[in-house]
């Protein structure tokens, strides 16, 4: 979040858009997990109890939650793009303003096209980070947290199993990544 706070300094009047993006994306994440909760209830009723009376009700709730979640995520993406375009424009302006302090020697060593390309390329990269990473990071952070809460709400055993599986998966992933020093050594050998 520290990076975003730094970036928000370049768009002080539109900072609220970034926070609005995070809030809308968070609501989307909650609705995804809430849809999973209805899916659990549907499977519990239909598969475990053999009761199909409420299948239509639960199915409708699942579709509603997941559809609203998708729409909210789309809205958060649109809103974050608005912020990203404003940020990109302001970064370009700030970059050009910064050139007024540069020495004449700097301009002798670098062509104006090269300078313009550096400013444009870096502003565009920042645009991509803000436009897509704000909603995506919110989802990536909150969906697992909501899923853990849901797992414990369903059953203490389910919550513990999910936690244990997550830890084991993390350890396996770390093991698959291997020792970075040995990877560097093996690349250096013919």
Steps between C-alpha positions, in 0.01 A plus 500: 500500500803728550561509126143606436522775761804636316319480168190667643713809569500560126119499491401675823156603375415150372640301794146407601466306172774263612330437832166457325661238273625307802159515671307384191751221436471396866123476469552286190735269693245466781223412254715232335553326831136552598405326174724211609311491830172455313669232292592320824138526619372368167735201508422433866126494430506316168786255540521436874132522594348409162266800528445674166223737611733797556730428205341774290528751783868429564582486129340840448697645792823359357435655160401834654808518725744402227339727241498804728859416597607495135324832434661657808843378390439648155397831657813500717710445186331786317543732798867405543562569130363851547748555782782343298442728199507808724814371672670431167425853379627656822819291494573613146445862601724459805769333289498783249502759779802323649690556178506874565751435780726286281834637385580577138753216513213256563335610176831472315534139610135393448278570201156647556340189348684276746394716795139507382500122453631443854232725650219349289604138555532536876169685531331225296649228723371681807157523336491122457606440861230726639219410260529126549681448825267697729193281442705181455701548821182564697351176370820301550528619860136479609363187330730265697421681826125480436543134396676419829221675691241304302684173564493561875135612482409171335687287749805520724632182337462645149683815608786302651528282189510809277771659716708179503462456123603862444813460712593173326441659158719794596779267614477294181512818293807621688663159445422512129665839473819340624817652624566811296876477550515150351288614206748782430792257525340252260435773243863606511626149420507383136 
